[in-house]
C-alpha atoms as a PDB file:
ATOM      1  CA  UNK A   1      57.880 -10.332  23.421  1.00  0.00           C
ATOM      2  CA  UNK A   2      56.864 -13.732  23.033  1.00  0.00           C
ATOM      3  CA  UNK A   3      57.652 -17.254  24.266  1.00  0.00           C
ATOM      4  CA  UNK A   4      55.754 -20.651  25.076  1.00  0.00           C
ATOM      5  CA  UNK A   5      54.773 -22.780  27.838  1.00  0.00           C
ATOM      6  CA  UNK A   6      57.201 -25.831  28.172  1.00  0.00           C
ATOM      7  CA  UNK A   7      55.212 -27.375  31.463  1.00  0.00           C
ATOM      8  CA  UNK A   8      52.639 -26.612  33.601  1.00  0.00           C
ATOM      9  CA  UNK A   9      52.615 -28.148  37.271  1.00  0.00           C
ATOM     10  CA  UNK A  10      51.000 -27.895  40.532  1.00  0.00           C
ATOM     11  CA  UNK A  11      50.424 -29.662  44.109  1.00  0.00           C
ATOM     12  CA  UNK A  12      47.564 -29.649  46.480  1.00  0.00           C
ATOM     13  CA  UNK A  13      50.274 -30.065  49.422  1.00  0.00           C
ATOM     14  CA  UNK A  14      53.213 -28.288  50.363  1.00  0.00           C
ATOM     15  CA  UNK A  15      56.148 -29.851  49.208  1.00  0.00           C
ATOM     16  CA  UNK A  16      59.330 -28.274  47.609  1.00  0.00           C
ATOM     17  CA  UNK A  17      58.853 -29.748  44.228  1.00  0.00           C
ATOM     18  CA  UNK A  18      55.468 -30.130  42.194  1.00  0.00           C
ATOM     19  CA  UNK A  19      54.410 -32.860  39.490  1.00  0.00           C
ATOM     20  CA  UNK A  20      53.853 -32.007  35.799  1.00  0.00           C
ATOM     21  CA  UNK A  21      50.841 -32.054  34.851  1.00  0.00           C
ATOM     22  CA  UNK A  22      48.830 -32.035  31.291  1.00  0.00           C
ATOM     23  CA  UNK A  23      47.080 -28.572  32.055  1.00  0.00           C
ATOM     24  CA  UNK A  24      46.589 -26.620  34.873  1.00  0.00           C
ATOM     25  CA  UNK A  25      43.413 -23.965  35.130  1.00  0.00           C
ATOM     26  CA  UNK A  26      44.470 -20.395  36.375  1.00  0.00           C
ATOM     27  CA  UNK A  27      41.467 -19.090  38.768  1.00  0.00           C
ATOM     28  CA  UNK A  28      41.116 -15.174  38.609  1.00  0.00           C
ATOM     29  CA  UNK A  29      42.040 -13.261  41.383  1.00  0.00           C
ATOM     30  CA  UNK A  30      43.211 -16.832  43.210  1.00  0.00           C
ATOM     31  CA  UNK A  31      46.040 -19.185  41.250  1.00  0.00           C
ATOM     32  CA  UNK A  32      46.617 -22.439  40.341  1.00  0.00           C
ATOM     33  CA  UNK A  33      43.335 -24.458  40.809  1.00  0.00           C
ATOM     34  CA  UNK A  34      44.173 -27.278  43.298  1.00  0.00           C
ATOM     35  CA  UNK A  35      47.529 -25.771  44.208  1.00  0.00           C
ATOM     36  CA  UNK A  36      48.734 -25.316  47.779  1.00  0.00           C
ATOM     37  CA  UNK A  37      49.617 -21.729  46.897  1.00  0.00           C
ATOM     38  CA  UNK A  38      46.197 -20.596  45.419  1.00  0.00           C
ATOM     39  CA  UNK A  39      44.507 -17.933  47.496  1.00  0.00           C
ATOM     40  CA  UNK A  40      43.576 -14.358  47.895  1.00  0.00           C
ATOM     41  CA  UNK A  41      45.925 -13.842  50.742  1.00  0.00           C
ATOM     42  CA  UNK A  42      49.680 -15.202  51.530  1.00  0.00           C
ATOM     43  CA  UNK A  43      49.778 -18.900  51.425  1.00  0.00           C
ATOM     44  CA  UNK A  44      53.544 -19.279  51.560  1.00  0.00           C
ATOM     45  CA  UNK A  45      55.034 -20.612  54.829  1.00  0.00           C
ATOM     46  CA  UNK A  46      57.091 -18.002  55.918  1.00  0.00           C
ATOM     47  CA  UNK A  47      54.541 -14.824  54.854  1.00  0.00           C
ATOM     48  CA  UNK A  48      51.858 -16.763  56.724  1.00  0.00           C
ATOM     49  CA  UNK A  49      53.634 -16.665  59.909  1.00  0.00           C
ATOM     50  CA  UNK A  50      54.429 -12.877  59.066  1.00  0.00           C
ATOM     51  CA  UNK A  51      51.295 -11.654  58.427  1.00  0.00           C
ATOM     52  CA  UNK A  52      48.442 -14.083  56.943  1.00  0.00           C
ATOM     53  CA  UNK A  53      46.273 -11.175  55.722  1.00  0.00           C
ATOM     54  CA  UNK A  54      48.431  -9.716  53.330  1.00  0.00           C
ATOM     55  CA  UNK A  55      47.468  -9.850  49.934  1.00  0.00           C
ATOM     56  CA  UNK A  56      48.946 -12.774  47.600  1.00  0.00           C
ATOM     57  CA  UNK A  57      51.381 -11.879  45.194  1.00  0.00           C
ATOM     58  CA  UNK A  58      52.762 -14.981  44.214  1.00  0.00           C
ATOM     59  CA  UNK A  59      49.678 -16.789  42.786  1.00  0.00           C
ATOM     60  CA  UNK A  60      51.448 -18.344  40.208  1.00  0.00           C
ATOM     61  CA  UNK A  61      55.310 -19.054  39.960  1.00  0.00           C
ATOM     62  CA  UNK A  62      56.915 -18.984  36.538  1.00  0.00           C
ATOM     63  CA  UNK A  63      60.734 -20.200  35.908  1.00  0.00           C
ATOM     64  CA  UNK A  64      62.566 -19.833  32.392  1.00  0.00           C
ATOM     65  CA  UNK A  65      63.386 -23.315  30.843  1.00  0.00           C
ATOM     66  CA  UNK A  66      66.740 -21.759  29.998  1.00  0.00           C
ATOM     67  CA  UNK A  67      67.882 -21.609  33.549  1.00  0.00           C
ATOM     68  CA  UNK A  68      67.800 -25.702  33.722  1.00  0.00           C
ATOM     69  CA  UNK A  69      70.734 -25.696  30.852  1.00  0.00           C
ATOM     70  CA  UNK A  70      72.662 -23.203  33.030  1.00  0.00           C
ATOM     71  CA  UNK A  71      72.705 -25.228  36.073  1.00  0.00           C
ATOM     72  CA  UNK A  72      73.697 -28.057  34.029  1.00  0.00           C
ATOM     73  CA  UNK A  73      76.551 -26.476  33.341  1.00  0.00           C
ATOM     74  CA  UNK A  74      77.035 -26.182  37.034  1.00  0.00           C
ATOM     75  CA  UNK A  75      76.468 -29.867  37.636  1.00  0.00           C
ATOM     76  CA  UNK A  76      73.064 -29.493  38.781  1.00  0.00           C
ATOM     77  CA  UNK A  77      70.021 -31.656  37.141  1.00  0.00           C
ATOM     78  CA  UNK A  78      66.614 -29.609  37.312  1.00  0.00           C
ATOM     79  CA  UNK A  79      63.920 -30.327  35.268  1.00  0.00           C
ATOM     80  CA  UNK A  80      60.069 -28.632  34.959  1.00  0.00           C
ATOM     81  CA  UNK A  81      58.600 -28.425  38.537  1.00  0.00           C
ATOM     82  CA  UNK A  82      61.476 -29.326  40.268  1.00  0.00           C
ATOM     83  CA  UNK A  83      61.671 -26.145  42.071  1.00  0.00           C
ATOM     84  CA  UNK A  84      58.197 -25.564  42.561  1.00  0.00           C
ATOM     85  CA  UNK A  85      57.016 -23.589  39.785  1.00  0.00           C
ATOM     86  CA  UNK A  86      53.439 -23.958  38.222  1.00  0.00           C
ATOM     87  CA  UNK A  87      54.316 -22.747  34.487  1.00  0.00           C
ATOM     88  CA  UNK A  88      57.752 -23.174  33.102  1.00  0.00           C
ATOM     89  CA  UNK A  89      58.576 -21.201  29.804  1.00  0.00           C
ATOM     90  CA  UNK A  90      61.107 -21.018  27.278  1.00  0.00           C
ATOM     91  CA  UNK A  91      62.158 -17.907  25.028  1.00  0.00           C
ATOM     92  CA  UNK A  92      61.125 -15.230  26.943  1.00  0.00           C
ATOM     93  CA  UNK A  93      63.250 -13.178  29.707  1.00  0.00           C
ATOM     94  CA  UNK A  94      61.314 -13.344  32.608  1.00  0.00           C
ATOM     95  CA  UNK A  95      63.978 -11.883  34.791  1.00  0.00           C
ATOM     96  CA  UNK A  96      63.932  -8.745  32.391  1.00  0.00           C
ATOM     97  CA  UNK A  97      60.463  -8.159  32.664  1.00  0.00           C
ATOM     98  CA  UNK A  98      59.578  -5.048  34.873  1.00  0.00           C
ATOM     99  CA  UNK A  99      56.579  -5.110  37.321  1.00  0.00           C
ATOM    100  CA  UNK A 100      53.200  -4.870  35.916  1.00  0.00           C
ATOM    101  CA  UNK A 101      53.690  -6.843  32.645  1.00  0.00           C
ATOM    102  CA  UNK A 102      50.785  -8.982  31.507  1.00  0.00           C
ATOM    103  CA  UNK A 103      51.413 -12.269  30.463  1.00  0.00           C
ATOM    104  CA  UNK A 104      48.949 -13.518  27.924  1.00  0.00           C
ATOM    105  CA  UNK A 105      49.332 -17.308  27.960  1.00  0.00           C
ATOM    106  CA  UNK A 106      47.330 -19.417  25.755  1.00  0.00           C
ATOM    107  CA  UNK A 107      43.619 -18.881  24.767  1.00  0.00           C
ATOM    108  CA  UNK A 108      42.489 -16.467  27.512  1.00  0.00           C
ATOM    109  CA  UNK A 109      44.568 -16.633  30.686  1.00  0.00           C
ATOM    110  CA  UNK A 110      46.492 -13.340  31.962  1.00  0.00           C
ATOM    111  CA  UNK A 111      48.681 -12.874  34.323  1.00  0.00           C
ATOM    112  CA  UNK A 112      50.271  -9.690  35.884  1.00  0.00           C
ATOM    113  CA  UNK A 113      53.777 -10.083  37.033  1.00  0.00           C
ATOM    114  CA  UNK A 114      54.423  -8.987  40.735  1.00  0.00           C
ATOM    115  CA  UNK A 115      58.197  -9.905  41.160  1.00  0.00           C
ATOM    116  CA  UNK A 116      61.084 -11.844  41.755  1.00  0.00           C
ATOM    117  CA  UNK A 117      60.997 -15.269  43.385  1.00  0.00           C
ATOM    118  CA  UNK A 118      62.961 -15.067  46.672  1.00  0.00           C
ATOM    119  CA  UNK A 119      65.186 -18.402  46.764  1.00  0.00           C
ATOM    120  CA  UNK A 120      65.348 -20.076  50.069  1.00  0.00           C
ATOM    121  CA  UNK A 121      67.296 -22.842  51.534  1.00  0.00           C
ATOM    122  CA  UNK A 122      64.906 -25.334  50.647  1.00  0.00           C
ATOM    123  CA  UNK A 123      66.744 -25.214  47.334  1.00  0.00           C
ATOM    124  CA  UNK A 124      70.166 -26.662  49.345  1.00  0.00           C
ATOM    125  CA  UNK A 125      67.886 -29.205  50.771  1.00  0.00           C
ATOM    126  CA  UNK A 126      66.779 -30.365  47.225  1.00  0.00           C
ATOM    127  CA  UNK A 127      70.270 -30.293  45.900  1.00  0.00           C
ATOM    128  CA  UNK A 128      73.155 -29.135  47.883  1.00  0.00           C
ATOM    129  CA  UNK A 129      74.966 -26.042  46.502  1.00  0.00           C
ATOM    130  CA  UNK A 130      72.195 -25.270  44.042  1.00  0.00           C
ATOM    131  CA  UNK A 131      70.996 -21.577  46.268  1.00  0.00           C
ATOM    132  CA  UNK A 132      74.434 -20.206  45.057  1.00  0.00           C
ATOM    133  CA  UNK A 133      73.301 -20.660  41.562  1.00  0.00           C
ATOM    134  CA  UNK A 134      70.394 -19.264  41.730  1.00  0.00           C
ATOM    135  CA  UNK A 135      70.898 -16.106  43.972  1.00  0.00           C
ATOM    136  CA  UNK A 136      73.983 -14.160  44.055  1.00  0.00           C
ATOM    137  CA  UNK A 137      75.757 -11.041  43.535  1.00  0.00           C
ATOM    138  CA  UNK A 138      77.166  -9.165  40.743  1.00  0.00           C
ATOM    139  CA  UNK A 139      80.178  -6.835  40.702  1.00  0.00           C
ATOM    140  CA  UNK A 140      78.532  -4.295  42.275  1.00  0.00           C
ATOM    141  CA  UNK A 141      77.164  -5.979  45.304  1.00  0.00           C
ATOM    142  CA  UNK A 142      73.548  -6.039  44.014  1.00  0.00           C
ATOM    143  CA  UNK A 143      71.607  -9.138  44.751  1.00  0.00           C
ATOM    144  CA  UNK A 144      70.488 -11.127  41.673  1.00  0.00           C
ATOM    145  CA  UNK A 145      67.981 -13.488  41.863  1.00  0.00           C
ATOM    146  CA  UNK A 146      67.265 -16.111  39.221  1.00  0.00           C
ATOM    147  CA  UNK A 147      64.616 -18.599  40.554  1.00  0.00           C
ATOM    148  CA  UNK A 148      61.748 -17.266  38.549  1.00  0.00           C
ATOM    149  CA  UNK A 149      58.989 -14.570  38.594  1.00  0.00           C
ATOM    150  CA  UNK A 150      55.778 -14.761  40.401  1.00  0.00           C
ATOM    151  CA  UNK A 151      52.189 -13.372  39.300  1.00  0.00           C
ATOM    152  CA  UNK A 152      48.747 -12.645  40.105  1.00  0.00           C
ATOM    153  CA  UNK A 153      45.911 -14.250  37.950  1.00  0.00           C
ATOM    154  CA  UNK A 154      43.917 -11.545  35.879  1.00  0.00           C
ATOM    155  CA  UNK A 155      42.007 -13.379  33.764  1.00  0.00           C
ATOM    156  CA  UNK A 156      41.280 -17.467  34.374  1.00  0.00           C
ATOM    157  CA  UNK A 157      41.759 -20.060  31.754  1.00  0.00           C
ATOM    158  CA  UNK A 158      43.635 -23.273  31.140  1.00  0.00           C
ATOM    159  CA  UNK A 159      47.510 -23.417  30.475  1.00  0.00           C
ATOM    160  CA  UNK A 160      48.870 -26.496  28.654  1.00  0.00           C
ATOM    161  CA  UNK A 161      52.494 -27.249  27.405  1.00  0.00           C
ATOM    162  CA  UNK A 162      52.786 -25.511  24.134  1.00  0.00           C
ATOM    163  CA  UNK A 163      50.829 -22.571  24.798  1.00  0.00           C
ATOM    164  CA  UNK A 164      51.968 -19.560  23.233  1.00  0.00           C
ATOM    165  CA  UNK A 165      53.069 -16.419  25.719  1.00  0.00           C
ATOM    166  CA  UNK A 166      53.070 -12.991  24.722  1.00  0.00           C
ATOM    167  CA  UNK A 167      54.249 -10.120  27.143  1.00  0.00           C
ATOM    168  CA  UNK A 168      52.422  -6.876  27.047  1.00  0.00           C
ATOM    169  CA  UNK A 169      54.604  -4.027  28.902  1.00  0.00           C
ATOM    170  CA  UNK A 170      52.950  -1.531  31.425  1.00  0.00           C
ATOM    171  CA  UNK A 171      53.175   2.162  30.371  1.00  0.00           C
ATOM    172  CA  UNK A 172      56.285   3.465  31.430  1.00  0.00           C
ATOM    173  CA  UNK A 173      58.488   4.621  33.448  1.00  0.00           C
ATOM    174  CA  UNK A 174      59.125   0.750  34.109  1.00  0.00           C
ATOM    175  CA  UNK A 175      59.512  -0.778  37.480  1.00  0.00           C
ATOM    176  CA  UNK A 176      62.196  -3.430  37.766  1.00  0.00           C
ATOM    177  CA  UNK A 177      61.248  -6.596  39.515  1.00  0.00           C
ATOM    178  CA  UNK A 178      61.989  -6.861  43.230  1.00  0.00           C
ATOM    179  CA  UNK A 179      61.383  -9.882  45.537  1.00  0.00           C
ATOM    180  CA  UNK A 180      57.987 -10.818  46.531  1.00  0.00           C
END
């Protein structure tokens, strides 16, 4: 399974959106250099309040660009970095990947997929009504999360728009992504 990077974003301060960059540097075991969510232990505010010693499984946030077209059809204009992602992708089914998938990006970076982003109310503060389009339920009542995936940095490297992404699935049986 292959795709490509369409944008990269980071922010050194807590904010919902992240400005686009020419490149980001992924640091092994930490996340995006200079990003507020980088670190060995949790950095997300809600997780800090629960237990600041837990491992950071949300070092890098990825969203598929195809989601933006879907949201536009619902009347929401969303562009890369708007939902706080570090890497915007195209051509790869991020939400369909199993836990433990390795994403090889560019020349040397490798991410391990840890789970789904759990969308929060901040999304509606960004654009009223957007939350219901990125989290919902299917016909069976199962929660569906569309706001991207999270990962940890296994091998560092520079990531730029246009870089290729190759997914390496883990040995089976595969575990579906859960929220992290």
